[in-house]
């Protein structure tokens, strides 16, 4: 099937949990985890008679996010009730914002294949999170009972709605990554997708290239990682194209992403969609946001990802690619900054961060903030490398060991006897042995085949269990084969 | 001595002079409850042991002369929609029959801080929806003046308890007249304060933008004393007004010379019981005799208040009552295979007819496609009604009308005719929509049933209302009359 004849239209709705200490309408802690139903009070449990009191910090954070995404901050905003029945929602309505959200008309620039593209942001609004259902059985339908944990109920959320400006799954992913970076830099959200503090729903449709009329869209839920977002969109494009190719029409519906099977499945049709019966929340006063308030917050805005990327290129001479990756996560950029403060070789640091460290973090499903290797430890290892105490090859082993055990490089090197052998006398025996055992290669070398030297160095390295100084071995081999 | 017959201010004098103890007083009122409540049935719950223990504490305070205020040691009761920690709070509904709140409403706490002693919780129309207390899921409360008649509603138990001397004072809630209409039916003083004056925290919501808690008392002086205790800003209620609360007793001067009183002609239209109209007009004449300037005024949008109210209140109620689903507290159906049937059956079994009717009305009014035609239009009408009052209060200090078009009606008379029932609130609903205060004070009798005079004021104009009500009460003297419940007097 040729999907190139279709134009793809994607818009994202992103929910970010805010990093306030307390919930949006009560004083309960927003801390993740905790024994079920311990971070609750009559207000967030929606007991009869309780009333919400707005946490002003939530408004501050919404304004920060709005400014960072170049939105207009509304002077007059209000809360509304979104009515629907679900056991994780104690009041059976969610206090949200409907027709007068706090932020409007912003944008976010993304970078795909070296091209910068501007994605419009329709609106940002504040709302409360729901609780969590724990099902008694394997799945919701096979369970005899379900339990509810209301710890998360009332944790403040921002819903950030984009314009349908993305034209590929890759752009959607880039938008989500960039948005995550902005929310991290401004410290309004932790953006931990595994913990659910950053969640994303995608709206997607296809239309013939050149058309100006959007096709019927589907909404995809349950996208819990960047990869899931990209895969789900790629799948959904094929599915929709297939429907059209077979002469059918795409049905407007909500679908869910099944990550294990790699497919989207129908959840509910347009007809089954809720009528949320929005109306103004009578228990909260409308929000009047003075321009002073906005100005005050504007002054506290931190450096944003784009600016930091440009600074890394300019100040440290990093390639644009490196700078983009490192500033893609605030934590990674902060890690880089800590390293570069005490060790001048920016590119070396960047290589280790993008290479080995990222690989180990991903394998261990760890965040950079949980890295057992601190910036100081990385730098100490780099200094051992510079001094020639260890070889590049050993460094990789040492680094893995550091990640595993949290021990310092020097300690590991001592413990495992990994110090590089740079003493000619100790190497002489091994070099002679290799020359004696590989007459063919020696002959090749003497016949002018440069490649053979690499093989011979490798043999010595092997013999020395990687500890030989490869530069010195190289020189010694050449000397002996003259 | 029949201490239960006395007012707060009379009992306070006796308590501080140590002529009586609080314990004596509480015992006396509990005896009264045990004697008359089997007939009246005002109470859903009585907390006898707790009140006796609190009386002992109050007596200790009084004997040490510490923190003794006008309410210290005074027995009172609350409508059963105000949360009381550890004491069932049912809204007279099956769905909350077993609900014991883990927290106190702000009014509960404030009265407790003032040393008032809770006797128990009072019957009401289920979730405060009704005008006769016949919608209580538990039992009917009877009008102490004629036990064949309803006490009014929704605060039926609240007014009957005071009229029958089963509490010295009580608190009711008023969403569309639920304090003033029953106060008029039972011949007691009932005030609905300005919206936002008394905290709603812990008041189980019916319609959030209309609900307001207020005192029900034996006279106007007591009304001022209770209002002093419960009015004022509460950080737990975002709609609570951050305004200074005066000492309302300073308005009780008896002097209304030069006060400007408006008589809204729309409140005297057809359908009003002739004796009610006569009694109110007599009262108006008495104000004129006291030197007030009385004039007719028009509030042209009055007739739209009832339909607007029956959109807005049910809309809010449909959302406020959504939480009663059997998941966390209250009634849960025995038969449920899945969550949706559990929701449906729990609510089917737990709610009464009138509550269901209003949830349906409100759900419909908020539905997509109907919102603009109903809810939004009702909000516009609400603004027009408020503007009617704003204009009137540019010229007048207070407005006077009947509190209800009729005296108390018989049980069953309107139960199967919701519209007729709704019509009994035509006099009281407009001020809830406008958010302004109103009081009902006794102004006569027809066939042995009390008639109520409604005095309305501008927002936070409770002082003027109490001033007019007190002056009238002192001249008219109806508040001194008591129903004969035991056949002895």
mmCIF file with all atom_site columns, N, CA and C in Angstrom, chain A residues 148-205:
data_model
loop_
_atom_site.group_PDB
_atom_site.id
_atom_site.type_symbol
_atom_site.label_atom_id
_atom_site.label_alt_id
_atom_site.label_comp_id
_atom_site.label_asym_id
_atom_site.label_entity_id
_atom_site.label_seq_id
_atom_site.pdbx_PDB_ins_code
_atom_site.Cartn_x
_atom_site.Cartn_y
_atom_site.Cartn_z
_atom_site.occupancy
_atom_site.B_iso_or_equiv
_atom_site.pdbx_formal_charge
_atom_site.auth_seq_id
_atom_site.auth_comp_id
_atom_site.auth_asym_id
_atom_site.auth_atom_id
_atom_site.pdbx_PDB_model_num
ATOM 1   N N  . UNK A 1 148 ? -10.000 1.089  44.783 1.00 0.00 ? 148 UNK A N  1
ATOM 2   C CA . UNK A 1 148 ? -9.657  2.439  44.344 1.00 0.00 ? 148 UNK A CA 1
ATOM 3   C C  . UNK A 1 148 ? -8.678  3.071  45.316 1.00 0.00 ? 148 UNK A C  1
ATOM 4   N N  . UNK A 1 149 ? -7.642  3.674  44.751 1.00 0.00 ? 149 UNK A N  1
ATOM 5   C CA . UNK A 1 149 ? -6.675  4.438  45.537 1.00 0.00 ? 149 UNK A CA 1
ATOM 6   C C  . UNK A 1 149 ? -6.846  5.906  45.157 1.00 0.00 ? 149 UNK A C  1
ATOM 7   N N  . UNK A 1 150 ? -7.238  6.726  46.142 1.00 0.00 ? 150 UNK A N  1
ATOM 8   C CA . UNK A 1 150 ? -7.502  8.142  45.848 1.00 0.00 ? 150 UNK A CA 1
ATOM 9   C C  . UNK A 1 150 ? -6.308  9.050  46.143 1.00 0.00 ? 150 UNK A C  1
ATOM 10  N N  . UNK A 1 151 ? -5.116  8.467  46.353 1.00 0.00 ? 151 UNK A N  1
ATOM 11  C CA . UNK A 1 151 ? -3.955  9.324  46.638 1.00 0.00 ? 151 UNK A CA 1
ATOM 12  C C  . UNK A 1 151 ? -3.720  10.363 45.546 1.00 0.00 ? 151 UNK A C  1
ATOM 13  N N  . UNK A 1 152 ? -3.957  9.975  44.312 1.00 0.00 ? 152 UNK A N  1
ATOM 14  C CA . UNK A 1 152 ? -3.662  10.870 43.181 1.00 0.00 ? 152 UNK A CA 1
ATOM 15  C C  . UNK A 1 152 ? -4.806  11.852 42.911 1.00 0.00 ? 152 UNK A C  1
ATOM 16  N N  . UNK A 1 153 ? -5.964  11.573 43.513 1.00 0.00 ? 153 UNK A N  1
ATOM 17  C CA . UNK A 1 153 ? -7.134  12.410 43.280 1.00 0.00 ? 153 UNK A CA 1
ATOM 18  C C  . UNK A 1 153 ? -6.876  13.839 43.745 1.00 0.00 ? 153 UNK A C  1
ATOM 19  N N  . UNK A 1 154 ? -7.038  14.779 42.834 1.00 0.00 ? 154 UNK A N  1
ATOM 20  C CA . UNK A 1 154 ? -6.840  16.176 43.207 1.00 0.00 ? 154 UNK A CA 1
ATOM 21  C C  . UNK A 1 154 ? -5.423  16.676 42.989 1.00 0.00 ? 154 UNK A C  1
ATOM 22  N N  . UNK A 1 155 ? -4.547  15.807 42.477 1.00 0.00 ? 155 UNK A N  1
ATOM 23  C CA . UNK A 1 155 ? -3.226  16.310 42.078 1.00 0.00 ? 155 UNK A CA 1
ATOM 24  C C  . UNK A 1 155 ? -3.454  17.232 40.869 1.00 0.00 ? 155 UNK A C  1
ATOM 25  N N  . UNK A 1 156 ? -2.846  18.422 40.867 1.00 0.00 ? 156 UNK A N  1
ATOM 26  C CA . UNK A 1 156 ? -3.142  19.352 39.775 1.00 0.00 ? 156 UNK A CA 1
ATOM 27  C C  . UNK A 1 156 ? -2.570  18.892 38.441 1.00 0.00 ? 156 UNK A C  1
ATOM 28  N N  . UNK A 1 157 ? -3.338  19.120 37.390 1.00 0.00 ? 157 UNK A N  1
ATOM 29  C CA . UNK A 1 157 ? -2.915  18.779 36.032 1.00 0.00 ? 157 UNK A CA 1
ATOM 30  C C  . UNK A 1 157 ? -3.022  20.009 35.149 1.00 0.00 ? 157 UNK A C  1
ATOM 31  N N  . UNK A 1 158 ? -2.130  20.060 34.156 1.00 0.00 ? 158 UNK A N  1
ATOM 32  C CA . UNK A 1 158 ? -2.343  20.978 33.045 1.00 0.00 ? 158 UNK A CA 1
ATOM 33  C C  . UNK A 1 158 ? -2.688  20.134 31.841 1.00 0.00 ? 158 UNK A C  1
ATOM 34  N N  . UNK A 1 159 ? -3.727  20.535 31.115 1.00 0.00 ? 159 UNK A N  1
ATOM 35  C CA . UNK A 1 159 ? -3.969  19.879 29.827 1.00 0.00 ? 159 UNK A CA 1
ATOM 36  C C  . UNK A 1 159 ? -3.530  20.847 28.752 1.00 0.00 ? 159 UNK A C  1
ATOM 37  N N  . UNK A 1 160 ? -2.619  20.382 27.912 1.00 0.00 ? 160 UNK A N  1
ATOM 38  C CA . UNK A 1 160 ? -2.047  21.225 26.860 1.00 0.00 ? 160 UNK A CA 1
ATOM 39  C C  . UNK A 1 160 ? -2.503  20.668 25.519 1.00 0.00 ? 160 UNK A C  1
ATOM 40  N N  . UNK A 1 161 ? -3.281  21.459 24.803 1.00 0.00 ? 161 UNK A N  1
ATOM 41  C CA . UNK A 1 161 ? -3.883  20.984 23.558 1.00 0.00 ? 161 UNK A CA 1
ATOM 42  C C  . UNK A 1 161 ? -3.199  21.654 22.376 1.00 0.00 ? 161 UNK A C  1
ATOM 43  N N  . UNK A 1 162 ? -2.664  20.850 21.457 1.00 0.00 ? 162 UNK A N  1
ATOM 44  C CA . UNK A 1 162 ? -1.990  21.437 20.291 1.00 0.00 ? 162 UNK A CA 1
ATOM 45  C C  . UNK A 1 162 ? -2.973  21.643 19.152 1.00 0.00 ? 162 UNK A C  1
ATOM 46  N N  . UNK A 1 163 ? -2.583  22.436 18.201 1.00 0.00 ? 163 UNK A N  1
ATOM 47  C CA . UNK A 1 163 ? -3.305  22.525 16.930 1.00 0.00 ? 163 UNK A CA 1
ATOM 48  C C  . UNK A 1 163 ? -3.001  21.250 16.133 1.00 0.00 ? 163 UNK A C  1
ATOM 49  N N  . UNK A 1 164 ? -3.839  20.902 15.144 1.00 0.00 ? 164 UNK A N  1
ATOM 50  C CA . UNK A 1 164 ? -3.534  19.709 14.329 1.00 0.00 ? 164 UNK A CA 1
ATOM 51  C C  . UNK A 1 164 ? -2.435  20.039 13.321 1.00 0.00 ? 164 UNK A C  1
ATOM 52  N N  . UNK A 1 165 ? -1.261  20.388 13.832 1.00 0.00 ? 165 UNK A N  1
ATOM 53  C CA . UNK A 1 165 ? -0.192  20.914 12.977 1.00 0.00 ? 165 UNK A CA 1
ATOM 54  C C  . UNK A 1 165 ? 0.886   19.891 12.632 1.00 0.00 ? 165 UNK A C  1
ATOM 55  N N  . UNK A 1 166 ? 0.829   18.713 13.248 1.00 0.00 ? 166 UNK A N  1
ATOM 56  C CA . UNK A 1 166 ? 1.894   17.747 12.996 1.00 0.00 ? 166 UNK A CA 1
ATOM 57  C C  . UNK A 1 166 ? 1.520   16.881 11.789 1.00 0.00 ? 166 UNK A C  1
ATOM 58  N N  . UNK A 1 167 ? 2.549   16.567 10.973 1.00 0.00 ? 167 UNK A N  1
ATOM 59  C CA . UNK A 1 167 ? 2.287   15.880 9.707  1.00 0.00 ? 167 UNK A CA 1
ATOM 60  C C  . UNK A 1 167 ? 2.925   14.495 9.644  1.00 0.00 ? 167 UNK A C  1
ATOM 61  N N  . UNK A 1 168 ? 3.531   14.055 10.750 1.00 0.00 ? 168 UNK A N  1
ATOM 62  C CA . UNK A 1 168 ? 4.115   12.710 10.771 1.00 0.00 ? 168 UNK A CA 1
ATOM 63  C C  . UNK A 1 168 ? 4.253   12.254 12.221 1.00 0.00 ? 168 UNK A C  1
ATOM 64  N N  . UNK A 1 169 ? 4.317   10.938 12.424 1.00 0.00 ? 169 UNK A N  1
ATOM 65  C CA . UNK A 1 169 ? 4.545   10.426 13.783 1.00 0.00 ? 169 UNK A CA 1
ATOM 66  C C  . UNK A 1 169 ? 5.843   10.970 14.377 1.00 0.00 ? 169 UNK A C  1
ATOM 67  N N  . UNK A 1 170 ? 6.834   11.182 13.515 1.00 0.00 ? 170 UNK A N  1
ATOM 68  C CA . UNK A 1 170 ? 8.115   11.697 13.988 1.00 0.00 ? 170 UNK A CA 1
ATOM 69  C C  . UNK A 1 170 ? 7.960   13.121 14.534 1.00 0.00 ? 170 UNK A C  1
ATOM 70  N N  . UNK A 1 171 ? 7.166   13.925 13.828 1.00 0.00 ? 171 UNK A N  1
ATOM 71  C CA . UNK A 1 171 ? 6.911   15.288 14.311 1.00 0.00 ? 171 UNK A CA 1
ATOM 72  C C  . UNK A 1 171 ? 6.159   15.258 15.633 1.00 0.00 ? 171 UNK A C  1
ATOM 73  N N  . UNK A 1 172 ? 5.208   14.321 15.741 1.00 0.00 ? 172 UNK A N  1
ATOM 74  C CA . UNK A 1 172 ? 4.438   14.218 16.985 1.00 0.00 ? 172 UNK A CA 1
ATOM 75  C C  . UNK A 1 172 ? 5.381   13.868 18.137 1.00 0.00 ? 172 UNK A C  1
ATOM 76  N N  . UNK A 1 173 ? 6.290   12.944 17.846 1.00 0.00 ? 173 UNK A N  1
ATOM 77  C CA . UNK A 1 173 ? 7.235   12.550 18.886 1.00 0.00 ? 173 UNK A CA 1
ATOM 78  C C  . UNK A 1 173 ? 8.139   13.714 19.262 1.00 0.00 ? 173 UNK A C  1
ATOM 79  N N  . UNK A 1 174 ? 8.614   14.428 18.251 1.00 0.00 ? 174 UNK A N  1
ATOM 80  C CA . UNK A 1 174 ? 9.501   15.572 18.506 1.00 0.00 ? 174 UNK A CA 1
ATOM 81  C C  . UNK A 1 174 ? 8.768   16.634 19.339 1.00 0.00 ? 174 UNK A C  1
ATOM 82  N N  . UNK A 1 175 ? 7.480   16.831 19.028 1.00 0.00 ? 175 UNK A N  1
ATOM 83  C CA . UNK A 1 175 ? 6.683   17.815 19.782 1.00 0.00 ? 175 UNK A CA 1
ATOM 84  C C  . UNK A 1 175 ? 6.578   17.399 21.246 1.00 0.00 ? 175 UNK A C  1
ATOM 85  N N  . UNK A 1 176 ? 6.275   16.118 21.455 1.00 0.00 ? 176 UNK A N  1
ATOM 86  C CA . UNK A 1 176 ? 6.110   15.644 22.835 1.00 0.00 ? 176 UNK A CA 1
ATOM 87  C C  . UNK A 1 176 ? 7.430   15.729 23.595 1.00 0.00 ? 176 UNK A C  1
ATOM 88  N N  . UNK A 1 177 ? 8.527   15.402 22.902 1.00 0.00 ? 177 UNK A N  1
ATOM 89  C CA . UNK A 1 177 ? 9.841   15.471 23.558 1.00 0.00 ? 177 UNK A CA 1
ATOM 90  C C  . UNK A 1 177 ? 10.189  16.913 23.926 1.00 0.00 ? 177 UNK A C  1
ATOM 91  N N  . UNK A 1 178 ? 9.916   17.815 22.988 1.00 0.00 ? 178 UNK A N  1
ATOM 92  C CA . UNK A 1 178 ? 10.236  19.221 23.214 1.00 0.00 ? 178 UNK A CA 1
ATOM 93  C C  . UNK A 1 178 ? 9.355   19.802 24.316 1.00 0.00 ? 178 UNK A C  1
ATOM 94  N N  . UNK A 1 179 ? 8.071   19.399 24.308 1.00 0.00 ? 179 UNK A N  1
ATOM 95  C CA . UNK A 1 179 ? 7.131   19.879 25.323 1.00 0.00 ? 179 UNK A CA 1
ATOM 96  C C  . UNK A 1 179 ? 7.580   19.402 26.705 1.00 0.00 ? 179 UNK A C  1
ATOM 97  N N  . UNK A 1 180 ? 7.990   18.139 26.765 1.00 0.00 ? 180 UNK A N  1
ATOM 98  C CA . UNK A 1 180 ? 8.473   17.573 28.021 1.00 0.00 ? 180 UNK A CA 1
ATOM 99  C C  . UNK A 1 180 ? 9.666   18.386 28.520 1.00 0.00 ? 180 UNK A C  1
ATOM 100 N N  . UNK A 1 181 ? 10.571  18.714 27.583 1.00 0.00 ? 181 UNK A N  1
ATOM 101 C CA . UNK A 1 181 ? 11.755  19.493 27.960 1.00 0.00 ? 181 UNK A CA 1
ATOM 102 C C  . UNK A 1 181 ? 11.349  20.850 28.537 1.00 0.00 ? 181 UNK A C  1
ATOM 103 N N  . UNK A 1 182 ? 10.388  21.511 27.890 1.00 0.00 ? 182 UNK A N  1
ATOM 104 C CA . UNK A 1 182 ? 9.958   22.838 28.360 1.00 0.00 ? 182 UNK A CA 1
ATOM 105 C C  . UNK A 1 182 ? 9.359   22.721 29.774 1.00 0.00 ? 182 UNK A C  1
ATOM 106 N N  . UNK A 1 183 ? 8.532   21.701 29.987 1.00 0.00 ? 183 UNK A N  1
ATOM 107 C CA . UNK A 1 183 ? 7.885   21.546 31.295 1.00 0.00 ? 183 UNK A CA 1
ATOM 108 C C  . UNK A 1 183 ? 8.906   21.182 32.369 1.00 0.00 ? 183 UNK A C  1
ATOM 109 N N  . UNK A 1 184 ? 9.954   20.465 31.968 1.00 0.00 ? 184 UNK A N  1
ATOM 110 C CA . UNK A 1 184 ? 11.014  20.139 32.926 1.00 0.00 ? 184 UNK A CA 1
ATOM 111 C C  . UNK A 1 184 ? 11.853  21.375 33.241 1.00 0.00 ? 184 UNK A C  1
ATOM 112 N N  . UNK A 1 185 ? 12.208  22.114 32.208 1.00 0.00 ? 185 UNK A N  1
ATOM 113 C CA . UNK A 1 185 ? 13.049  23.306 32.412 1.00 0.00 ? 185 UNK A CA 1
ATOM 114 C C  . UNK A 1 185 ? 12.364  24.322 33.306 1.00 0.00 ? 185 UNK A C  1
ATOM 115 N N  . UNK A 1 186 ? 11.058  24.469 33.110 1.00 0.00 ? 186 UNK A N  1
ATOM 116 C CA . UNK A 1 186 ? 10.337  25.457 33.907 1.00 0.00 ? 186 UNK A CA 1
ATOM 117 C C  . UNK A 1 186 ? 9.970   24.881 35.269 1.00 0.00 ? 186 UNK A C  1
ATOM 118 N N  . UNK A 1 187 ? 10.310  23.602 35.467 1.00 0.00 ? 187 UNK A N  1
ATOM 119 C CA . UNK A 1 187 ? 10.082  22.914 36.736 1.00 0.00 ? 187 UNK A CA 1
ATOM 120 C C  . UNK A 1 187 ? 8.628   22.923 37.180 1.00 0.00 ? 187 UNK A C  1
ATOM 121 N N  . UNK A 1 188 ? 7.719   22.902 36.206 1.00 0.00 ? 188 UNK A N  1
ATOM 122 C CA . UNK A 1 188 ? 6.307   22.812 36.580 1.00 0.00 ? 188 UNK A CA 1
ATOM 123 C C  . UNK A 1 188 ? 5.872   21.347 36.687 1.00 0.00 ? 188 UNK A C  1
ATOM 124 N N  . UNK A 1 189 ? 6.616   20.445 36.041 1.00 0.00 ? 189 UNK A N  1
ATOM 125 C CA . UNK A 1 189 ? 6.229   19.029 36.098 1.00 0.00 ? 189 UNK A CA 1
ATOM 126 C C  . UNK A 1 189 ? 7.468   18.137 36.079 1.00 0.00 ? 189 UNK A C  1
ATOM 127 N N  . UNK A 1 190 ? 7.342   16.968 36.723 1.00 0.00 ? 190 UNK A N  1
ATOM 128 C CA . UNK A 1 190 ? 8.410   15.971 36.689 1.00 0.00 ? 190 UNK A CA 1
ATOM 129 C C  . UNK A 1 190 ? 8.452   15.247 35.352 1.00 0.00 ? 190 UNK A C  1
ATOM 130 N N  . UNK A 1 191 ? 7.299   15.215 34.669 1.00 0.00 ? 191 UNK A N  1
ATOM 131 C CA . UNK A 1 191 ? 7.199   14.581 33.363 1.00 0.00 ? 191 UNK A CA 1
ATOM 132 C C  . UNK A 1 191 ? 7.692   13.141 33.353 1.00 0.00 ? 191 UNK A C  1
ATOM 133 N N  . UNK A 1 192 ? 7.361   12.371 34.376 1.00 0.00 ? 192 UNK A N  1
ATOM 134 C CA . UNK A 1 192 ? 7.748   10.961 34.370 1.00 0.00 ? 192 UNK A CA 1
ATOM 135 C C  . UNK A 1 192 ? 6.636   10.143 33.733 1.00 0.00 ? 192 UNK A C  1
ATOM 136 N N  . UNK A 1 193 ? 6.900   9.722  32.504 1.00 0.00 ? 193 UNK A N  1
ATOM 137 C CA . UNK A 1 193 ? 5.834   9.037  31.767 1.00 0.00 ? 193 UNK A CA 1
ATOM 138 C C  . UNK A 1 193 ? 5.461   7.706  32.410 1.00 0.00 ? 193 UNK A C  1
ATOM 139 N N  . UNK A 1 194 ? 6.461   7.006  32.999 1.00 0.00 ? 194 UNK A N  1
ATOM 140 C CA . UNK A 1 194 ? 6.148   5.712  33.624 1.00 0.00 ? 194 UNK A CA 1
ATOM 141 C C  . UNK A 1 194 ? 5.256   5.899  34.841 1.00 0.00 ? 194 UNK A C  1
ATOM 142 N N  . UNK A 1 195 ? 5.464   6.997  35.590 1.00 0.00 ? 195 UNK A N  1
ATOM 143 C CA . UNK A 1 195 ? 4.649   7.236  36.772 1.00 0.00 ? 195 UNK A CA 1
ATOM 144 C C  . UNK A 1 195 ? 3.335   7.913  36.404 1.00 0.00 ? 195 UNK A C  1
ATOM 145 N N  . UNK A 1 196 ? 3.190   8.253  35.132 1.00 0.00 ? 196 UNK A N  1
ATOM 146 C CA . UNK A 1 196 ? 1.945   8.868  34.688 1.00 0.00 ? 196 UNK A CA 1
ATOM 147 C C  . UNK A 1 196 ? 1.889   10.365 34.922 1.00 0.00 ? 196 UNK A C  1
ATOM 148 N N  . UNK A 1 197 ? 3.024   10.978 35.255 1.00 0.00 ? 197 UNK A N  1
ATOM 149 C CA . UNK A 1 197 ? 2.953   12.428 35.469 1.00 0.00 ? 197 UNK A CA 1
ATOM 150 C C  . UNK A 1 197 ? 3.012   13.195 34.147 1.00 0.00 ? 197 UNK A C  1
ATOM 151 N N  . UNK A 1 198 ? 3.239   12.479 33.035 1.00 0.00 ? 198 UNK A N  1
ATOM 152 C CA . UNK A 1 198 ? 3.064   13.068 31.698 1.00 0.00 ? 198 UNK A CA 1
ATOM 153 C C  . UNK A 1 198 ? 2.300   12.040 30.865 1.00 0.00 ? 198 UNK A C  1
ATOM 154 N N  . UNK A 1 199 ? 1.130   12.443 30.373 1.00 0.00 ? 199 UNK A N  1
ATOM 155 C CA . UNK A 1 199 ? 0.304   11.501 29.611 1.00 0.00 ? 199 UNK A CA 1
ATOM 156 C C  . UNK A 1 199 ? -0.126  12.175 28.310 1.00 0.00 ? 199 UNK A C  1
ATOM 157 N N  . UNK A 1 200 ? -0.385  11.359 27.311 1.00 0.00 ? 200 UNK A N  1
ATOM 158 C CA . UNK A 1 200 ? -0.637  11.937 26.000 1.00 0.00 ? 200 UNK A CA 1
ATOM 159 C C  . UNK A 1 200 ? -1.744  11.177 25.274 1.00 0.00 ? 200 UNK A C  1
ATOM 160 N N  . UNK A 1 201 ? -2.683  11.920 24.700 1.00 0.00 ? 201 UNK A N  1
ATOM 161 C CA . UNK A 1 201 ? -3.673  11.343 23.789 1.00 0.00 ? 201 UNK A CA 1
ATOM 162 C C  . UNK A 1 201 ? -3.417  11.968 22.412 1.00 0.00 ? 201 UNK A C  1
ATOM 163 N N  . UNK A 1 202 ? -3.601  11.174 21.358 1.00 0.00 ? 202 UNK A N  1
ATOM 164 C CA . UNK A 1 202 ? -3.324  11.705 20.017 1.00 0.00 ? 202 UNK A CA 1
ATOM 165 C C  . UNK A 1 202 ? -4.582  11.669 19.147 1.00 0.00 ? 202 UNK A C  1
ATOM 166 N N  . UNK A 1 203 ? -4.816  12.742 18.424 1.00 0.00 ? 203 UNK A N  1
ATOM 167 C CA . UNK A 1 203 ? -5.879  12.773 17.418 1.00 0.00 ? 203 UNK A CA 1
ATOM 168 C C  . UNK A 1 203 ? -5.210  12.661 16.052 1.00 0.00 ? 203 UNK A C  1
ATOM 169 N N  . UNK A 1 204 ? -5.689  11.749 15.237 1.00 0.00 ? 204 UNK A N  1
ATOM 170 C CA . UNK A 1 204 ? -5.030  11.547 13.940 1.00 0.00 ? 204 UNK A CA 1
ATOM 171 C C  . UNK A 1 204 ? -6.042  11.280 12.837 1.00 0.00 ? 204 UNK A C  1
ATOM 172 N N  . UNK A 1 205 ? -5.760  11.890 11.676 1.00 0.00 ? 205 UNK A N  1
ATOM 173 C CA . UNK A 1 205 ? -6.588  11.616 10.495 1.00 0.00 ? 205 UNK A CA 1
ATOM 174 C C  . UNK A 1 205 ? -5.683  11.645 9.272  1.00 0.00 ? 205 UNK A C  1
#
